[in-house]
């Protein structure tokens, strides 16, 4: 089935046309600066998409559209076929994802206006984490914050964590419902998820994607009083704090580079600032993995995925070293092999199997969309 996968941001639209039978990508592109260039809105961006798609389609037709939607709140635990009510529900979740959900709605409405008969499916980043138990999703704060403002742990990167859990269970030939693992999605944004019986039981991102690991430009975990104190002292406005923690922190703050490849290159040249950033990021993740190993009652696998997880030999090495106390042993030779396949990088006698598995959120969104439409 030919599926158009759309990831719309407030001023961008990323798309792919995929054949879900052959996994072939027919075309893909990113349109940027929507609203601040000659491309006035998402409707106009879609005209550009339509023209470029037409060139590659020949006599074939797109049969459905899959949208990446960041926030599904407490309602959406799986992909859904979009209608007006669903679109409004996604819109109503905007307070939880003020940048992302309104952008997704722009994309959905633009498609509806252009191709009203094309079925559309929403695939939510939060959905996979709807299985978190209450003692995990609750913050220890007054109930009013939850009941009035929806403050709870939601978790993100769900499409990727779900896909990679399946890949790893298949690779190890374990039934998914018997599979316990720790999945590390390490891209520019990064999160780690505890998988017990094939489902998410804990995850490092929380109410927003800010919580958890040291990321490219996000701080991850910190004392909330840092925010309140600095705002109370009028050193920063709330907006400035938000930008500071989401866009100017993490590796960027510690090393001056948000890109892991640049950081590890500098570490290789003996750069101390980069060394600190790498050590801080690796240490934070090792701690989470060890904690989640306990949370799942003993992980059968630790799985690395996304840009850093799939490619950074050095980062994997740093993260795994302290895990030797758990009996997890990385094989340096296997770790150094580059391959796009799911693969083991731990020794034969490692107590926990360490894997690298390629994520592919677009493929997963296209697959879910095709399945629902069929
Ligand atoms: P993603 O958001 O999944 O595209 O991942 C982006 C991150 O992956 C960036 O920090 C990149 O520096 C990192 N990355 C990609 N390739 C490599 C590589 N070969 N070595 C180290 N980091 C890499």
CSV table of C-alpha atoms and ligand atoms in Angstrom, one decimal:
chain,number,residue,atom,x,y,z
A,1,UNK,CA,0.0,0.0,0.0
A,2,UNK,CA,1.3,3.5,-0.8
A,3,UNK,CA,1.3,5.7,2.3
A,4,UNK,CA,2.2,9.3,2.6
A,5,UNK,CA,3.8,9.9,6.0
A,6,UNK,CA,3.6,13.4,7.4
A,7,UNK,CA,5.5,15.0,10.3
A,8,UNK,CA,4.3,18.5,10.5
A,9,UNK,CA,6.0,21.2,12.6
A,10,UNK,CA,4.7,24.7,13.1
A,11,UNK,CA,6.9,26.0,10.2
A,12,UNK,CA,7.9,22.8,8.6
A,13,UNK,CA,6.5,19.7,6.9
A,14,UNK,CA,8.5,16.5,6.5
A,15,UNK,CA,7.1,13.8,4.3
A,16,UNK,CA,7.8,10.4,2.8
A,17,UNK,CA,5.9,8.2,0.4
A,18,UNK,CA,6.4,4.6,1.3
A,19,UNK,CA,5.3,1.3,-0.2
A,20,UNK,CA,4.4,-0.8,2.9
A,21,UNK,CA,4.8,-4.1,1.0
A,22,UNK,CA,8.3,-3.5,-0.3
A,23,UNK,CA,9.4,-0.9,2.4
A,24,UNK,CA,10.6,1.2,-0.6
A,25,UNK,CA,10.7,5.0,0.0
A,26,UNK,CA,9.5,6.5,-3.3
A,27,UNK,CA,10.2,10.1,-2.3
A,28,UNK,CA,10.9,12.2,0.8
A,29,UNK,CA,11.7,15.8,1.6
A,30,UNK,CA,11.5,18.5,4.2
A,31,UNK,CA,9.8,21.8,3.5
A,32,UNK,CA,10.9,24.5,5.9
A,33,UNK,CA,10.1,28.1,6.6
A,34,UNK,CA,6.4,27.7,6.1
A,35,UNK,CA,4.7,31.0,7.0
A,36,UNK,CA,8.0,32.9,6.9
A,37,UNK,CA,8.8,32.5,3.2
A,38,UNK,CA,6.8,32.5,0.0
A,39,UNK,CA,5.2,29.3,1.2
A,40,UNK,CA,2.3,30.9,3.2
A,41,UNK,CA,0.8,28.0,5.0
A,42,UNK,CA,0.6,24.2,5.2
A,43,UNK,CA,-1.9,24.1,2.3
A,44,UNK,CA,0.7,25.7,0.0
A,45,UNK,CA,3.4,23.3,1.3
A,46,UNK,CA,1.1,20.4,0.4
A,47,UNK,CA,0.8,21.7,-3.2
A,48,UNK,CA,4.6,21.4,-3.4
A,49,UNK,CA,4.4,17.9,-1.9
A,50,UNK,CA,1.7,16.9,-4.3
A,51,UNK,CA,3.7,18.1,-7.3
A,52,UNK,CA,6.8,16.2,-6.3
A,53,UNK,CA,4.8,13.1,-5.4
A,54,UNK,CA,3.1,13.1,-8.8
A,55,UNK,CA,6.4,12.9,-10.6
A,56,UNK,CA,7.3,9.6,-8.9
A,57,UNK,CA,3.9,7.9,-8.7
A,58,UNK,CA,3.2,7.2,-12.4
A,59,UNK,CA,-0.2,5.4,-12.5
A,60,UNK,CA,-0.1,4.4,-8.8
A,61,UNK,CA,-2.1,6.2,-6.1
A,62,UNK,CA,-1.6,7.2,-2.5
A,63,UNK,CA,-4.0,5.1,-0.4
A,64,UNK,CA,-3.7,6.8,3.0
A,65,UNK,CA,-1.8,9.4,5.1
A,66,UNK,CA,-0.1,8.6,8.4
A,67,UNK,CA,0.5,11.6,10.7
A,68,UNK,CA,3.0,11.7,13.4
A,69,UNK,CA,1.3,13.3,16.4
A,70,UNK,CA,3.4,14.1,19.4
A,71,UNK,CA,0.7,14.1,22.1
A,72,UNK,CA,-2.2,11.7,22.5
A,73,UNK,CA,-2.8,12.6,26.1
A,74,UNK,CA,-4.6,10.0,28.2
A,75,UNK,CA,-7.1,9.2,25.5
A,76,UNK,CA,-5.0,7.7,22.7
A,77,UNK,CA,-3.3,4.4,23.3
A,78,UNK,CA,-3.0,3.3,19.7
A,79,UNK,CA,-3.2,4.7,16.2
A,80,UNK,CA,-6.6,6.0,15.1
A,81,UNK,CA,-8.4,6.8,11.9
A,82,UNK,CA,-8.9,10.5,11.8
A,83,UNK,CA,-12.3,12.3,11.6
A,84,UNK,CA,-13.4,15.7,12.7
A,85,UNK,CA,-13.9,14.7,16.2
A,86,UNK,CA,-10.4,13.1,16.4
A,87,UNK,CA,-8.9,16.3,14.9
A,88,UNK,CA,-10.6,18.4,17.5
A,89,UNK,CA,-9.4,16.0,20.3
A,90,UNK,CA,-5.8,16.4,19.0
A,91,UNK,CA,-6.3,20.2,19.0
A,92,UNK,CA,-7.7,20.1,22.6
A,93,UNK,CA,-4.4,18.4,23.7
A,94,UNK,CA,-2.5,21.5,22.6
A,95,UNK,CA,-1.8,22.8,26.1
A,96,UNK,CA,0.2,19.6,26.7
A,97,UNK,CA,2.2,20.0,23.4
A,98,UNK,CA,1.9,23.7,22.4
A,99,UNK,CA,4.4,23.5,19.6
A,100,UNK,CA,3.6,20.1,18.2
A,101,UNK,CA,-0.1,19.3,18.3
A,102,UNK,CA,-1.4,22.5,16.6
A,103,UNK,CA,1.1,21.8,13.9
A,104,UNK,CA,-0.2,18.3,13.4
A,105,UNK,CA,-3.7,19.7,13.1
A,106,UNK,CA,-2.5,22.1,10.4
A,107,UNK,CA,-1.2,19.2,8.5
A,108,UNK,CA,-4.4,17.1,8.9
A,109,UNK,CA,-6.7,20.0,7.9
A,110,UNK,CA,-4.5,20.8,4.9
A,111,UNK,CA,-4.8,17.1,3.7
A,112,UNK,CA,-8.5,17.1,4.4
A,113,UNK,CA,-9.0,20.2,2.3
A,114,UNK,CA,-6.8,18.9,-0.6
A,115,UNK,CA,-7.8,15.2,-0.7
A,116,UNK,CA,-11.1,14.9,1.3
A,117,UNK,CA,-11.5,11.2,0.5
A,118,UNK,CA,-8.1,10.0,1.5
A,119,UNK,CA,-8.1,8.1,4.8
A,120,UNK,CA,-5.8,9.6,7.4
A,121,UNK,CA,-4.4,8.0,10.5
A,122,UNK,CA,-2.8,9.6,13.6
A,123,UNK,CA,0.1,7.8,15.2
A,124,UNK,CA,0.9,9.2,18.7
A,125,UNK,CA,4.3,9.5,20.2
A,126,UNK,CA,2.8,9.0,23.7
A,127,UNK,CA,0.5,6.1,22.9
A,128,UNK,CA,3.0,3.2,23.6
A,129,UNK,CA,3.4,4.5,27.2
A,130,UNK,CA,-0.3,4.3,28.1
A,131,UNK,CA,0.6,1.0,29.9
A,132,UNK,CA,2.7,2.9,32.6
A,133,UNK,CA,1.4,1.9,36.0
A,134,UNK,CA,0.0,4.7,38.1
A,135,UNK,CA,2.9,4.7,40.7
A,136,UNK,CA,5.1,5.4,37.7
A,137,UNK,CA,3.1,8.1,35.9
A,138,UNK,CA,2.2,10.0,39.0
A,139,UNK,CA,4.4,12.8,40.2
A,140,UNK,CA,4.5,13.2,44.0
A,141,UNK,CA,2.6,16.5,43.8
A,142,UNK,CA,-1.0,17.6,44.8
A,143,UNK,CA,-3.7,15.9,42.9
A,144,UNK,CA,-5.0,19.2,41.5
A,145,UNK,CA,-2.0,19.4,39.2
A,146,UNK,CA,-3.1,16.1,37.6
A,147,UNK,CA,-6.9,16.5,37.7
A,148,UNK,CA,-6.9,20.2,36.6
A,149,UNK,CA,-3.8,20.5,34.4
A,150,UNK,CA,-3.0,17.0,33.3
A,151,UNK,CA,0.4,17.0,35.0
A,152,UNK,CA,1.6,13.4,34.9
A,153,UNK,CA,4.3,11.4,33.1
A,154,UNK,CA,3.3,10.7,29.5
A,155,UNK,CA,6.6,9.6,27.8
A,156,UNK,CA,7.5,10.1,24.2
A,157,UNK,CA,9.3,8.3,21.3
A,158,UNK,CA,6.7,5.6,21.7
A,159,UNK,CA,6.6,4.6,18.1
A,160,UNK,CA,10.3,4.0,18.1
A,161,UNK,CA,10.4,2.2,21.5
A,162,UNK,CA,7.5,-0.1,20.3
A,163,UNK,CA,9.1,-0.9,17.0
A,164,UNK,CA,12.6,-1.6,18.5
A,165,UNK,CA,11.0,-3.8,21.3
A,166,UNK,CA,9.5,-5.9,18.5
A,167,UNK,CA,12.8,-6.1,16.5
A,168,UNK,CA,14.8,-7.1,19.6
A,169,UNK,CA,12.3,-9.8,20.8
A,170,UNK,CA,12.2,-11.2,17.2
A,171,UNK,CA,16.0,-11.2,17.0
A,172,UNK,CA,16.3,-13.1,20.3
A,173,UNK,CA,13.4,-15.4,19.4
A,174,UNK,CA,11.5,-14.5,22.5
A,175,UNK,CA,7.7,-14.1,22.5
A,176,UNK,CA,7.0,-10.4,23.0
A,177,UNK,CA,4.7,-11.0,26.0
A,178,UNK,CA,7.7,-12.7,27.7
A,179,UNK,CA,10.2,-10.0,26.8
A,180,UNK,CA,11.9,-7.8,29.4
A,181,UNK,CA,14.3,-5.1,28.1
A,182,UNK,CA,15.7,-1.6,28.4
A,183,UNK,CA,15.4,0.3,25.1
A,184,UNK,CA,17.6,3.4,24.6
A,185,UNK,CA,16.4,5.7,21.9
A,186,UNK,CA,19.4,8.1,21.6
A,187,UNK,CA,18.9,10.7,19.0
A,188,UNK,CA,19.0,14.5,19.3
A,189,UNK,CA,16.2,13.9,21.7
A,190,UNK,CA,16.8,10.8,23.8
A,191,UNK,CA,14.8,8.6,26.1
A,192,UNK,CA,15.1,5.2,27.7
A,193,UNK,CA,12.2,2.8,28.3
A,194,UNK,CA,11.7,-0.1,30.6
A,195,UNK,CA,9.9,-3.0,28.9
A,196,UNK,CA,8.2,-5.7,30.9
A,197,UNK,CA,6.2,-8.4,29.2
A,198,UNK,CA,6.6,-6.5,25.9
A,199,UNK,CA,5.0,-3.2,27.2
A,200,UNK,CA,6.3,0.1,28.5
A,201,UNK,CA,6.4,0.2,32.4
A,202,UNK,CA,8.7,3.2,32.8
A,203,UNK,CA,10.2,5.8,30.6
A,204,UNK,CA,12.6,8.7,31.2
A,205,UNK,CA,10.7,11.5,29.4
A,206,UNK,CA,7.8,12.8,31.5
A,207,UNK,CA,5.2,15.5,31.2
A,208,UNK,CA,7.2,16.9,28.4
A,209,UNK,CA,10.3,15.6,26.5
A,210,UNK,CA,12.5,17.6,28.8
A,211,UNK,CA,12.9,15.1,31.6
A,212,UNK,CA,15.4,12.3,31.8
A,213,UNK,CA,18.7,11.9,29.8
A,214,UNK,CA,21.2,14.5,28.9
A,215,UNK,CA,20.3,15.3,25.3
A,216,UNK,CA,21.6,17.4,22.4
A,217,UNK,CA,20.1,20.6,23.7
A,218,UNK,CA,17.9,19.5,26.6
A,219,UNK,CA,19.1,19.3,30.2
A,220,UNK,CA,17.1,16.2,31.2
A,221,UNK,CA,16.5,15.7,35.0
A,222,UNK,CA,17.1,18.7,37.2
A,223,UNK,CA,15.8,20.2,40.4
A,224,UNK,CA,12.6,22.1,39.6
A,225,UNK,CA,13.6,24.7,42.2
A,226,UNK,CA,16.3,25.9,39.7
A,227,UNK,CA,13.4,27.1,37.5
A,228,UNK,CA,11.2,28.6,40.2
A,229,UNK,CA,14.1,30.3,42.1
A,230,UNK,CA,15.6,32.0,39.0
A,231,UNK,CA,12.1,33.1,37.8
A,232,UNK,CA,11.3,34.4,41.3
A,233,UNK,CA,14.6,36.3,41.4
A,234,UNK,CA,13.6,37.7,38.0
A,235,UNK,CA,16.9,36.6,36.5
A,236,UNK,CA,14.8,35.0,33.7
A,237,UNK,CA,11.3,35.0,32.4
A,238,UNK,CA,9.4,31.7,32.2
A,239,UNK,CA,9.8,31.7,28.4
A,240,UNK,CA,13.5,32.3,28.7
A,241,UNK,CA,13.9,29.4,31.1
A,242,UNK,CA,11.9,27.2,28.7
A,243,UNK,CA,14.3,28.0,25.9
A,244,UNK,CA,17.3,27.7,28.1
A,245,UNK,CA,16.4,24.2,29.2
A,246,UNK,CA,15.1,22.9,25.9
A,247,UNK,CA,17.4,24.5,23.4
A,248,UNK,CA,20.5,25.7,25.1
A,249,UNK,CA,21.3,22.9,27.6
A,250,UNK,CA,22.5,19.3,27.4
A,251,UNK,CA,25.6,18.5,25.3
A,252,UNK,CA,25.4,22.0,23.9
A,253,UNK,CA,25.8,23.6,27.3
A,254,UNK,CA,28.4,21.3,28.6
A,255,UNK,CA,30.5,20.9,25.4
A,256,UNK,CA,29.5,23.8,23.2
A,257,UNK,CA,28.3,21.2,20.6
A,258,UNK,CA,24.9,19.6,20.5
A,259,UNK,CA,26.0,16.9,18.0
A,260,UNK,CA,27.3,13.7,19.5
A,261,UNK,CA,29.6,13.0,16.6
A,262,UNK,CA,31.4,16.4,17.2
A,263,UNK,CA,31.6,15.8,20.9
A,264,UNK,CA,33.2,12.3,20.5
A,265,UNK,CA,35.6,13.6,17.8
A,266,UNK,CA,36.7,16.3,20.3
A,267,UNK,CA,37.1,13.7,23.0
A,268,UNK,CA,39.4,11.8,20.7
A,269,UNK,CA,41.5,14.9,20.5
A,270,UNK,CA,41.7,15.1,24.3
A,271,UNK,CA,39.2,18.0,24.7
A,272,UNK,CA,38.3,18.3,28.4
A,273,UNK,CA,35.0,20.1,28.0
A,274,UNK,CA,33.8,17.5,25.5
A,275,UNK,CA,35.0,14.7,27.8
A,276,UNK,CA,32.9,16.1,30.6
A,277,UNK,CA,29.8,16.3,28.4
A,278,UNK,CA,30.3,12.7,27.2
A,279,UNK,CA,30.9,11.4,30.7
A,280,UNK,CA,27.8,13.2,32.1
A,281,UNK,CA,25.5,11.9,29.3
A,282,UNK,CA,26.8,8.4,29.5
A,283,UNK,CA,26.7,8.3,33.3
A,284,UNK,CA,23.0,9.5,33.3
A,285,UNK,CA,22.0,6.8,30.9
A,286,UNK,CA,24.0,4.0,32.8
A,287,UNK,CA,22.1,5.0,35.9
A,288,UNK,CA,18.7,4.7,34.2
A,289,UNK,CA,19.6,1.4,32.6
A,290,UNK,CA,20.6,-0.1,35.9
A,291,UNK,CA,17.4,1.2,37.5
A,292,UNK,CA,15.2,-0.1,34.7
A,293,UNK,CA,16.9,-3.5,34.9
A,294,UNK,CA,15.5,-3.7,38.4
A,295,UNK,CA,12.1,-2.2,37.3
A,296,UNK,CA,11.5,-5.0,34.8
A,297,UNK,CA,12.7,-7.7,37.2
A,298,UNK,CA,15.8,-8.4,35.2
A,299,UNK,CA,16.2,-7.3,31.5
A,300,UNK,CA,17.0,-9.9,28.9
A,301,UNK,CA,18.4,-7.2,26.6
A,302,UNK,CA,19.7,-3.7,26.6
A,303,UNK,CA,19.0,-2.2,23.1
A,304,UNK,CA,20.6,0.9,21.5
A,305,UNK,CA,18.8,2.7,18.7
A,306,UNK,CA,18.5,6.1,16.8
A,307,UNK,CA,21.4,8.3,15.6
A,308,UNK,CA,23.7,8.0,18.6
A,309,UNK,CA,22.5,4.5,19.7
A,310,UNK,CA,23.0,3.0,16.2
A,311,UNK,CA,26.3,4.8,15.4
A,312,UNK,CA,28.3,5.9,18.3
A,313,UNK,CA,30.7,3.2,19.2
A,314,UNK,CA,32.3,5.4,21.9
A,315,UNK,CA,29.1,6.4,23.6
A,316,UNK,CA,27.9,2.8,23.8
A,317,UNK,CA,31.2,1.8,25.3
A,318,UNK,CA,31.0,4.5,27.9
A,319,UNK,CA,27.4,3.6,28.8
A,320,UNK,CA,28.1,-0.1,29.1
A,321,UNK,CA,31.3,0.0,31.1
A,322,UNK,CA,29.7,0.6,34.5
A,323,UNK,CA,27.0,-2.1,33.7
A,324,UNK,CA,29.6,-4.8,34.0
A,325,UNK,CA,28.7,-5.0,37.7
A,326,UNK,CA,25.3,-6.3,36.5
A,327,UNK,CA,27.2,-8.9,34.4
A,328,UNK,CA,26.5,-7.1,31.1
A,329,UNK,CA,29.6,-7.3,29.0
A,330,UNK,CA,30.2,-5.5,25.8
A,331,UNK,CA,32.3,-7.2,23.1
A,332,UNK,CA,34.6,-4.4,21.8
A,333,UNK,CA,35.0,-6.0,18.4
A,334,UNK,CA,31.3,-6.5,17.9
A,335,UNK,CA,30.6,-3.0,19.2
A,336,UNK,CA,33.0,-1.6,16.5
A,337,UNK,CA,31.2,-3.2,13.6
A,338,UNK,CA,29.0,-0.9,11.5
A,339,UNK,CA,25.9,-2.5,10.1
A,340,UNK,CA,22.2,-1.5,9.4
A,341,UNK,CA,21.0,-4.8,10.8
A,342,UNK,CA,19.8,-5.8,14.3
A,343,UNK,CA,22.9,-7.2,15.9
A,344,UNK,CA,24.4,-8.4,19.2
A,345,UNK,CA,27.3,-6.4,20.6
A,346,UNK,CA,27.7,-8.2,23.9
A,347,UNK,CA,29.9,-11.2,24.6
A,348,UNK,CA,28.5,-14.7,24.5
A,349,UNK,CA,28.7,-15.0,28.3
A,350,UNK,CA,27.1,-11.6,29.0
A,351,UNK,CA,24.4,-11.9,31.6
A,352,UNK,CA,22.3,-9.3,29.6
A,353,UNK,CA,22.4,-9.3,25.8
A,354,UNK,CA,23.3,-5.9,24.4
A,355,UNK,CA,21.9,-5.2,21.0
A,356,UNK,CA,21.9,-2.4,18.4
A,357,UNK,CA,18.7,-2.1,16.4
A,358,UNK,CA,17.8,0.4,13.7
A,359,UNK,CA,14.7,2.5,14.4
A,360,UNK,CA,12.5,3.7,11.6
A,361,UNK,CA,9.6,5.8,12.8
A,362,UNK,CA,8.4,6.6,9.3
A,363,UNK,CA,8.2,2.9,8.4
A,364,UNK,CA,6.3,2.2,11.7
A,365,UNK,CA,3.9,5.0,11.0
A,366,UNK,CA,3.3,3.8,7.5
A,367,UNK,CA,2.8,0.3,8.7
A,368,UNK,CA,0.3,1.3,11.4
A,369,UNK,CA,-1.6,3.4,8.8
A,370,UNK,CA,-1.8,0.7,6.2
A,371,UNK,CA,-2.9,-1.8,8.8
A,372,UNK,CA,-5.8,0.5,10.1
A,373,UNK,CA,-6.9,1.4,6.6
A,374,UNK,CA,-6.9,-2.3,5.4
B,1,LIG,P1,18.8,11.4,15.3
B,1,LIG,O1,18.0,12.5,16.1
B,1,LIG,O2,18.3,10.0,15.6
B,1,LIG,O3,18.9,11.7,13.9
B,1,LIG,O4,20.3,11.4,15.9
B,1,LIG,C1,21.1,12.5,15.8
B,1,LIG,C2,22.4,12.3,16.7
B,1,LIG,O5,23.1,11.1,16.2
B,1,LIG,C3,23.4,13.4,16.6
B,1,LIG,O6,23.8,13.7,17.9
B,1,LIG,C4,24.5,12.8,15.8
B,1,LIG,O7,25.7,13.4,16.1
B,1,LIG,C5,24.4,11.4,16.2
B,1,LIG,N1,25.2,10.5,15.2
B,1,LIG,C6,24.8,10.2,14.0
B,1,LIG,N2,25.8,9.5,13.4
B,1,LIG,C7,26.8,9.4,14.3
B,1,LIG,C8,28.1,8.7,14.4
B,1,LIG,N3,28.6,8.1,13.4
B,1,LIG,N4,28.8,8.8,15.5
B,1,LIG,C9,28.3,9.5,16.6
B,1,LIG,N5,27.1,10.1,16.6
B,1,LIG,C10,26.4,10.0,15.5
